[in-house]
CSV table of C-alpha atoms in Angstrom, one decimal:
chain,number,residue,atom,x,y,z
A,87,MET,CA,-116.2,45.4,-37.8
A,88,ASN,CA,-118.0,44.4,-40.8
A,89,LYS,CA,-117.0,43.1,-44.0
A,90,GLU,CA,-117.5,46.2,-46.0
A,91,MET,CA,-115.2,48.1,-43.7
A,92,LEU,CA,-112.5,45.5,-43.8
A,93,GLY,CA,-112.8,45.5,-47.8
A,94,LYS,CA,-112.0,49.3,-47.7
A,95,ILE,CA,-109.3,48.9,-45.4
A,96,LEU,CA,-107.6,46.3,-47.7
A,97,MET,CA,-108.3,48.6,-50.7
A,98,LEU,CA,-106.7,51.4,-49.0
A,99,TRP,CA,-103.7,49.4,-47.9
A,100,LEU,CA,-103.4,47.8,-51.6
A,101,ALA,CA,-103.4,51.3,-53.0
A,102,PHE,CA,-100.7,52.2,-50.6
A,103,LEU,CA,-98.6,49.0,-51.7
A,104,VAL,CA,-99.0,49.9,-55.3
A,105,PHE,CA,-98.0,53.7,-54.6
A,106,ALA,CA,-95.0,52.8,-52.8
A,107,PHE,CA,-93.8,50.3,-55.4
A,108,SER,CA,-94.3,52.9,-58.2
A,109,ILE,CA,-92.0,55.2,-56.0
A,110,PHE,CA,-89.5,52.5,-55.6
A,111,ILE,CA,-89.6,51.8,-59.5
A,112,PHE,CA,-89.2,55.3,-60.2
A,113,TYR,CA,-86.2,55.7,-57.9
A,114,GLN,CA,-84.5,52.8,-59.5
A,115,TYR,CA,-84.9,54.1,-62.8
A,116,GLU,CA,-83.5,57.7,-61.9
A,117,GLN,CA,-80.5,56.0,-60.5
A,118,LYS,CA,-79.5,53.9,-63.6
A,119,LYS,CA,-80.6,56.6,-65.8
A,120,PRO,CA,-77.3,57.6,-67.9
A,121,GLN,CA,-75.7,61.2,-67.0
A,122,SER,CA,-77.2,64.1,-68.8
A,123,ALA,CA,-75.4,65.6,-71.9
A,124,SER,CA,-75.1,69.1,-70.1
A,125,GLU,CA,-73.0,67.2,-67.3
A,126,ASP,CA,-70.8,65.9,-70.0
A,127,THR,CA,-70.2,69.1,-71.7
A,128,ALA,CA,-69.1,70.6,-68.3
A,129,ALA,CA,-66.6,68.3,-67.8
A,130,GLN,CA,-64.7,68.8,-71.1
A,131,THR,CA,-62.0,71.0,-71.2
A,132,PRO,CA,-62.6,74.2,-73.4
A,133,THR,CA,-60.2,74.6,-76.2
A,134,PRO,CA,-58.8,78.1,-76.1
A,135,THR,CA,-59.4,80.1,-79.3
A,136,PRO,CA,-56.0,80.9,-80.7
A,137,GLY,CA,-55.1,84.6,-80.3
A,138,PRO,CA,-53.3,86.5,-83.1
A,139,SER,CA,-49.7,85.3,-83.4
A,140,ARG,CA,-47.0,87.7,-82.6
A,141,PRO,CA,-44.6,88.3,-85.6
A,142,ILE,CA,-41.0,87.1,-84.9
A,143,SER,CA,-38.3,89.7,-85.1
A,144,LYS,CA,-35.1,89.2,-87.1
A,145,TRP,CA,-33.5,88.7,-83.4
A,146,ALA,CA,-35.5,85.8,-82.7
A,147,THR,CA,-32.7,83.4,-84.1
A,148,ASP,CA,-29.6,85.3,-82.9
A,149,SER,CA,-27.5,82.8,-81.2
A,150,ALA,CA,-26.8,85.2,-78.5
A,151,ILE,CA,-30.2,86.2,-77.5
A,152,LEU,CA,-31.0,82.1,-77.6
A,153,GLN,CA,-28.2,81.7,-75.2
A,154,ILE,CA,-29.1,84.3,-72.7
A,155,GLU,CA,-32.7,82.9,-72.8
A,156,GLU,CA,-31.3,79.6,-72.0
A,157,GLU,CA,-29.2,80.7,-69.1
A,158,LEU,CA,-32.1,82.8,-67.8
A,159,LYS,CA,-34.2,79.7,-67.4
A,160,SER,CA,-31.3,78.0,-65.7
A,161,VAL,CA,-30.8,80.8,-63.4
A,162,SER,CA,-34.3,81.0,-62.6
A,163,ASP,CA,-34.5,77.3,-61.7
A,164,SER,CA,-31.5,77.9,-59.2
A,165,VAL,CA,-33.3,80.9,-57.7
A,166,ASP,CA,-36.6,79.2,-57.3
A,167,ASN,CA,-35.0,76.0,-55.6
A,168,VAL,CA,-32.6,77.6,-53.5
A,169,ASP,CA,-32.8,76.3,-49.8
A,170,LEU,CA,-32.6,79.6,-47.5
A,171,LYS,CA,-33.7,77.8,-44.5
A,172,GLU,CA,-30.7,75.4,-43.8
A,173,SER,CA,-32.9,74.0,-41.0
A,174,GLY,CA,-30.8,70.7,-41.0
A,175,LEU,CA,-27.8,72.9,-39.8
A,176,PHE,CA,-29.4,74.4,-36.9
A,177,PRO,CA,-27.4,74.2,-33.8
A,178,PRO,CA,-28.1,70.7,-32.2
A,179,LEU,CA,-30.4,70.5,-28.9
A,180,LEU,CA,-28.0,69.2,-26.3
A,181,ASP,CA,-28.2,68.8,-22.4
A,182,MET,CA,-25.8,71.2,-21.3
A,183,GLN,CA,-26.5,71.1,-17.6
A,184,VAL,CA,-25.0,68.0,-16.1
A,185,LYS,CA,-25.9,67.6,-12.4
A,186,PHE,CA,-26.1,64.9,-9.6
B,202,MET,CA,36.5,73.6,-45.8
B,203,ARG,CA,35.0,70.4,-46.6
B,204,LYS,CA,33.9,70.0,-42.8
B,205,ILE,CA,32.1,73.0,-43.2
B,206,LYS,CA,30.4,72.0,-46.4
B,207,VAL,CA,29.4,68.7,-44.7
B,208,VAL,CA,28.1,70.3,-41.6
B,209,SER,CA,25.8,72.9,-43.7
B,210,LEU,CA,24.4,70.0,-45.7
B,211,LEU,CA,23.6,68.4,-42.4
B,212,PHE,CA,22.1,71.5,-41.1
B,213,THR,CA,19.8,72.1,-44.3
B,214,VAL,CA,18.7,68.2,-44.0
B,215,LEU,CA,17.6,68.9,-40.5
B,216,LEU,CA,15.9,72.3,-41.3
B,217,ILE,CA,13.9,70.8,-44.0
B,218,SER,CA,13.0,67.7,-41.8
B,219,PHE,CA,11.8,70.1,-39.1
B,220,PHE,CA,9.5,71.9,-41.2
B,221,THR,CA,8.1,68.8,-42.8
B,222,LEU,CA,7.4,67.5,-39.2
B,223,LEU,CA,5.8,70.9,-38.3
B,224,ILE,CA,3.5,71.1,-41.2
B,225,SER,CA,2.5,67.3,-40.6
B,226,ARG,CA,1.6,68.4,-37.0
B,227,VAL,CA,-0.5,71.3,-37.7
B,228,PRO,CA,-4.1,70.3,-36.8
B,229,ILE,CA,-5.8,71.6,-39.8
B,230,PHE,CA,-8.9,69.2,-40.5
B,231,ALA,CA,-7.7,65.9,-41.2
B,232,GLN,CA,-11.0,64.9,-42.5
B,233,THR,CA,-11.1,67.9,-45.0
B,234,GLN,CA,-8.0,66.9,-46.6
B,235,THR,CA,-9.4,63.1,-47.2
B,236,PRO,CA,-10.4,63.1,-50.9
B,237,GLY,CA,-13.9,62.3,-51.2
B,238,PHE,CA,-14.9,63.7,-47.9
B,239,ASP,CA,-17.7,66.4,-48.6
B,240,PHE,CA,-20.5,68.2,-46.9
B,241,SER,CA,-22.8,65.3,-47.6
B,242,LYS,CA,-20.6,62.6,-45.8
B,243,ALA,CA,-19.8,65.3,-43.1
B,244,TYR,CA,-23.5,65.7,-42.6
B,245,GLN,CA,-24.2,62.1,-42.5
B,246,ASP,CA,-21.3,61.8,-39.8
B,247,TYR,CA,-22.9,64.7,-37.8
B,248,ILE,CA,-26.5,62.9,-37.7
B,249,TYR,CA,-24.9,59.5,-36.9
B,250,ASN,CA,-23.3,61.0,-33.9
B,251,TYR,CA,-26.3,62.9,-32.9
B,252,ASN,CA,-28.3,59.7,-32.7
B,253,LEU,CA,-25.6,57.8,-30.8
B,254,TYR,CA,-25.4,61.0,-28.5
B,255,ARG,CA,-29.5,60.5,-27.7
B,256,ASP,CA,-29.2,57.0,-27.0
B,257,SER,CA,-26.2,57.7,-24.5
B,258,HIS,CA,-28.4,60.5,-23.1
B,259,ILE,CA,-31.1,58.1,-22.2
B,260,SER,CA,-28.7,55.8,-20.4
B,261,TYR,CA,-27.4,58.8,-18.7
B,262,GLU,CA,-30.6,59.9,-17.3
B,263,SER,CA,-31.5,56.1,-16.2
B,264,ALA,CA,-28.2,55.7,-14.5
B,265,LYS,CA,-28.5,59.1,-12.8
B,266,GLY,CA,-32.1,58.2,-11.4
B,267,GLU,CA,-30.7,54.8,-10.2
B,268,TYR,CA,-27.7,56.5,-8.3
B,269,ARG,CA,-30.0,59.2,-6.9
B,270,ASN,CA,-32.3,56.5,-5.5
B,271,TYR,CA,-30.0,53.9,-4.3
B,272,GLN,CA,-26.7,55.8,-3.5
B,273,THR,CA,-24.8,52.5,-3.9
B,274,LEU,CA,-21.4,52.0,-5.1
B,275,SER,CA,-22.5,50.2,-7.9
B,276,ALA,CA,-25.1,52.6,-9.1
B,277,GLN,CA,-22.1,55.3,-8.8
B,278,THR,CA,-19.8,53.6,-10.9
B,279,LYS,CA,-22.9,52.8,-13.4
B,280,ALA,CA,-23.7,56.6,-13.3
B,281,LEU,CA,-20.0,57.6,-13.7
B,282,GLU,CA,-19.6,55.5,-16.8
B,283,ALA,CA,-23.0,56.6,-18.2
B,284,THR,CA,-22.1,60.2,-17.9
B,285,ARG,CA,-18.5,60.1,-19.1
B,286,ASP,CA,-20.2,58.3,-22.2
B,287,MET,CA,-22.7,60.9,-22.9
B,288,LEU,CA,-20.4,63.6,-22.4
B,289,ARG,CA,-17.8,62.2,-25.0
B,290,LYS,CA,-20.8,61.8,-27.5
B,291,ARG,CA,-21.8,65.2,-26.8
B,292,ASP,CA,-18.4,66.4,-27.7
B,293,GLU,CA,-18.4,64.4,-30.9
B,294,VAL,CA,-21.9,65.7,-31.7
B,295,LEU,CA,-20.5,69.4,-31.7
B,296,ARG,CA,-17.3,68.5,-33.2
B,297,THR,CA,-19.0,66.5,-36.3
B,298,TYR,CA,-21.5,69.5,-36.4
B,299,PHE,CA,-18.9,72.1,-36.8
B,300,THR,CA,-17.2,69.9,-39.4
B,301,ALA,CA,-20.4,69.9,-41.4
B,302,LEU,CA,-20.8,73.5,-41.2
B,303,ARG,CA,-17.2,73.8,-42.2
B,304,MET,CA,-17.6,71.8,-45.6
B,305,LYS,CA,-20.7,73.7,-46.3
B,306,LEU,CA,-18.7,76.8,-46.2
B,307,VAL,CA,-16.1,75.0,-48.3
B,308,GLU,CA,-18.7,74.3,-51.2
B,309,SER,CA,-20.4,77.8,-50.7
B,310,THR,CA,-19.3,79.5,-54.2
B,311,GLY,CA,-20.6,83.2,-53.1
B,312,VAL,CA,-18.4,83.7,-49.8
B,313,THR,CA,-15.4,86.0,-49.9
B,314,ASN,CA,-12.1,84.3,-49.2
B,315,TYR,CA,-11.5,86.6,-46.4
B,316,ASP,CA,-15.0,85.5,-44.9
B,317,GLN,CA,-14.2,82.0,-45.4
B,318,SER,CA,-10.7,82.1,-43.9
B,319,VAL,CA,-12.1,83.6,-40.8
B,320,SER,CA,-14.8,81.2,-40.3
B,321,PHE,CA,-12.4,78.3,-40.9
B,322,LEU,CA,-9.9,79.6,-38.0
B,323,ARG,CA,-12.9,80.1,-35.7
B,324,LEU,CA,-14.5,76.5,-36.6
B,325,ASP,CA,-11.1,74.9,-36.4
B,326,THR,CA,-10.4,76.2,-33.1
B,327,GLU,CA,-13.7,75.0,-31.7
B,328,VAL,CA,-13.1,71.6,-33.3
B,329,ASN,CA,-9.7,71.1,-31.9
B,330,TRP,CA,-10.8,72.7,-28.3
B,331,LEU,CA,-13.6,69.9,-28.5
B,332,ALA,CA,-11.4,66.9,-29.5
B,333,VAL,CA,-9.0,68.0,-26.4
B,334,HIS,CA,-11.8,68.0,-24.2
B,335,LYS,CA,-13.1,64.6,-25.4
B,336,ASP,CA,-9.6,63.2,-24.9
B,337,SER,CA,-9.6,64.6,-21.4
B,338,LEU,CA,-12.5,62.5,-20.5
B,339,SER,CA,-11.0,59.3,-20.9
B,340,SER,CA,-8.9,59.2,-18.0
B,341,PRO,CA,-10.6,57.9,-14.5
B,342,SER,CA,-12.7,60.4,-12.7
B,343,THR,CA,-15.1,61.2,-10.2
B,344,LEU,CA,-18.7,62.5,-10.7
B,345,GLU,CA,-17.6,65.9,-9.5
B,346,ASP,CA,-14.8,66.1,-12.0
B,347,LEU,CA,-17.4,64.9,-14.9
B,348,VAL,CA,-19.7,67.8,-13.7
B,349,LYS,CA,-16.9,70.3,-14.2
B,350,SER,CA,-15.9,69.1,-17.4
B,351,SER,CA,-19.3,69.6,-18.5
B,352,GLN,CA,-19.6,73.2,-17.1
B,353,ALA,CA,-16.5,73.8,-19.4
B,354,VAL,CA,-18.5,73.1,-22.4
B,355,GLU,CA,-21.8,74.8,-21.2
B,356,GLY,CA,-19.7,77.9,-20.7
B,357,LYS,CA,-18.5,78.0,-24.2
B,358,ASN,CA,-22.3,77.1,-25.6
B,359,ILE,CA,-23.0,80.7,-26.0
B,360,ASN,CA,-20.0,81.0,-28.5
B,361,PHE,CA,-21.0,77.8,-30.2
B,362,GLU,CA,-24.4,79.0,-30.9
B,363,LEU,CA,-23.0,82.6,-32.0
B,364,LEU,CA,-20.6,80.6,-34.3
B,365,SER,CA,-23.1,78.3,-35.6
B,366,TYR,CA,-25.7,81.1,-36.7
B,367,GLN,CA,-23.0,83.4,-37.9
B,368,SER,CA,-21.8,80.5,-40.3
B,369,LEU,CA,-25.4,79.7,-41.4
B,370,GLY,CA,-25.7,83.4,-42.1
B,371,LEU,CA,-22.5,83.3,-44.2
B,372,ILE,CA,-23.9,80.2,-46.1
B,373,LEU,CA,-27.0,82.0,-46.9
B,374,SER,CA,-25.4,85.3,-47.9
B,375,GLY,CA,-23.1,83.0,-50.2
B,376,LYS,CA,-25.7,81.5,-51.7
B,377,GLU,CA,-27.5,84.9,-52.6
B,378,ASN,CA,-24.3,86.4,-53.8
B,379,ALA,CA,-23.7,83.6,-56.2
B,380,LEU,CA,-27.0,83.9,-57.5
B,381,ARG,CA,-26.9,87.7,-58.0
B,382,GLU,CA,-23.7,87.3,-59.6
B,383,LYS,CA,-25.1,85.0,-62.3
B,384,ILE,CA,-27.9,87.3,-62.8
B,385,ASN,CA,-25.4,90.3,-63.2
B,386,SER,CA,-23.7,88.3,-65.7
B,387,GLN,CA,-26.9,88.0,-67.7
B,388,THR,CA,-27.8,91.7,-67.4
B,389,ASP,CA,-24.1,92.5,-68.7
B,390,LYS,CA,-25.0,90.1,-71.9
B,391,ILE,CA,-28.2,91.9,-72.5
B,392,ASP,CA,-26.9,95.2,-72.1
B,393,THR,CA,-24.3,94.3,-74.7
B,394,GLU,CA,-26.9,92.8,-77.0
B,395,LEU,CA,-29.1,95.9,-76.8
B,396,GLU,CA,-26.1,98.1,-78.0
B,397,ILE,CA,-25.5,95.8,-80.9
B,398,MET,CA,-29.3,96.3,-81.9
B,399,LYS,CA,-29.0,99.9,-81.6
B,400,LYS,CA,-26.1,100.2,-83.6
B,401,ASP,CA,-28.1,98.0,-86.1
B,402,GLY,CA,-30.8,100.9,-86.1
B,403,GLU,CA,-33.1,99.1,-83.6
B,404,ASN,CA,-35.1,101.4,-80.9
B,405,VAL,CA,-34.0,99.9,-77.7
B,406,ASP,CA,-34.9,102.9,-75.5
B,407,LYS,CA,-38.0,100.9,-73.9
B,408,LEU,CA,-35.8,97.8,-73.4
B,409,GLN,CA,-32.8,99.8,-72.0
B,410,TRP,CA,-35.4,101.4,-69.5
B,411,TRP,CA,-36.7,97.9,-68.6
B,412,LEU,CA,-33.3,96.8,-68.1
B,413,ILE,CA,-32.7,99.8,-65.6
B,414,GLU,CA,-35.9,98.5,-63.7
B,415,ALA,CA,-34.5,94.8,-63.6
B,416,LYS,CA,-31.1,96.0,-62.1
B,417,LYS,CA,-33.3,98.1,-59.3
B,418,LYS,CA,-34.9,95.0,-58.4
B,419,ILE,CA,-31.5,93.3,-58.2
B,420,ASN,CA,-30.1,96.2,-56.0
B,421,LEU,CA,-33.0,95.8,-53.7
B,422,SER,CA,-32.2,92.2,-53.1
B,423,LYS,CA,-28.8,93.2,-52.2
B,424,ASP,CA,-30.1,95.7,-49.7
B,425,LYS,CA,-32.4,93.2,-47.9
B,426,GLN,CA,-29.2,90.9,-47.8
B,427,ALA,CA,-27.4,93.8,-46.0
B,428,ALA,CA,-30.3,93.9,-43.6
B,429,ALA,CA,-30.2,90.3,-43.0
B,430,GLU,CA,-26.3,90.5,-42.4
B,431,THR,CA,-26.9,93.3,-40.0
B,432,LYS,CA,-29.4,91.4,-38.0
B,433,ILE,CA,-26.8,88.2,-38.0
B,434,ASN,CA,-24.0,90.7,-36.7
B,435,SER,CA,-26.2,91.7,-34.0
B,436,LEU,CA,-26.4,88.3,-32.4
B,437,LYS,CA,-23.2,88.8,-30.7
B,438,ASP,CA,-24.9,91.7,-28.5
B,439,ALA,CA,-25.5,90.8,-25.2
B,440,SER,CA,-29.2,91.5,-25.5
B,441,TYR,CA,-30.0,88.6,-28.0
B,442,ILE,CA,-28.1,85.9,-26.1
B,443,ASN,CA,-31.5,84.3,-25.0
B,444,ASN,CA,-33.2,85.0,-28.4
B,445,ARG,CA,-30.7,83.8,-30.9
B,446,GLN,CA,-33.2,81.5,-32.7
B,447,ALA,CA,-35.8,84.2,-33.2
B,448,THR,CA,-33.2,86.4,-34.3
B,449,TYR,CA,-31.9,84.2,-36.8
B,450,ASN,CA,-35.3,83.5,-38.1
B,451,LYS,CA,-35.9,87.2,-38.6
B,452,ALA,CA,-32.7,87.3,-40.7
B,453,GLN,CA,-33.8,84.2,-42.7
B,454,LEU,CA,-36.9,85.8,-43.6
B,455,LEU,CA,-34.9,89.0,-44.8
B,456,TYR,CA,-32.8,86.4,-46.8
B,457,GLU,CA,-36.2,85.3,-48.5
B,458,GLU,CA,-37.2,88.7,-49.4
B,459,SER,CA,-33.8,89.5,-51.0
B,460,ASN,CA,-34.5,86.0,-53.1
B,461,GLN,CA,-37.8,87.5,-54.0
B,462,TYR,CA,-36.4,90.5,-55.5
B,463,LEU,CA,-33.9,88.3,-57.3
B,464,LYS,CA,-37.1,86.5,-58.9
B,465,GLU,CA,-38.8,89.7,-59.8
B,466,GLY,CA,-35.5,91.1,-61.5
B,467,LEU,CA,-35.1,87.7,-63.5
B,468,ASN,CA,-38.7,87.9,-64.7
B,469,PHE,CA,-38.1,91.5,-65.9
B,470,LEU,CA,-35.1,89.9,-67.9
B,471,SER,CA,-37.2,87.3,-69.2
B,472,GLU,CA,-39.7,89.9,-70.3
B,473,ILE,CA,-36.7,91.9,-72.0
B,474,THR,CA,-35.6,88.7,-74.0
B,475,ASP,CA,-39.1,87.9,-75.1
B,476,SER,CA,-39.5,91.5,-76.2
B,477,ILE,CA,-36.4,91.3,-78.1
B,478,LYS,CA,-37.6,87.9,-80.1
B,479,TYR,CA,-41.0,89.4,-81.0
B,480,GLU,CA,-41.9,92.6,-82.6
């Protein structure tokens, strides 16, 4: 192998090292780069546009209606939370066949 | 004359003493009479006894294995004691379980007095039977006697299961009845309010129609509950003996469907009040 050939190989090797180093630097830069503005906006919760408010009737402040409304909420909670399984009260599993 | 008066007074005192003694001897659940004894305590008692039973069953299995392998007198004595202990604890599990069921029924508001009384009678009968059976296990006996004694409980187990599932069905029906009663009370109140609004010149035709729709949902819930009760009643048929758990589960699903109709009815009622408040 002559000197000229060796010089070419070294040049190619150097070029490859420079290329690899450049890729490494670019990759590091991309990692450290702050998130883009579009991603930030995507995470934000959109504020709903307030719709047209419904006019309140003269019965809205009626004590009887307010009481019914309150009682309905209480009954609704009871209906939602009622235990209709009672699995804790299933008959106990017992060994009934005692044999020797 | 004076002698007759003294004799009649003595007779009255004796009569009162006799009835007082009789009432105090009636075995009507000493535990339920104790102030502060509620379902929660009865249930804890049941779970505690269930754990004791599990431990005693392990000892029984071990002693039985030892006796089968060695056939010695000491292994026989050990097996006898372990079996007796396990059988006594098994009786206690069942007794405390039925007591817990009874206390749950006591606290159930939607169960009719008649159904409650019938269930109490049946549960008390089994509880008393189990107490007597447990006592009978204290006297010295042989392994054969203990096996026979166990068979007596085994023979009653079908009735025990039936009573358990029927009581559970009654508890679930009671819950649904109590909720429906509360909702019906609200429909009545809304009905009254709509009449007041009508008299005031408001057009409430739409709201009255909605109220009818809500009542329809509540009636559908009643129908589903009736179907669940029919399923529970069918448990006493011989064909269901080996499939009681599955049949009860089907009935329980019907109770859940019944509850779903109650939810829908309630949503309709909330929609009505909402419509009353806003124009």
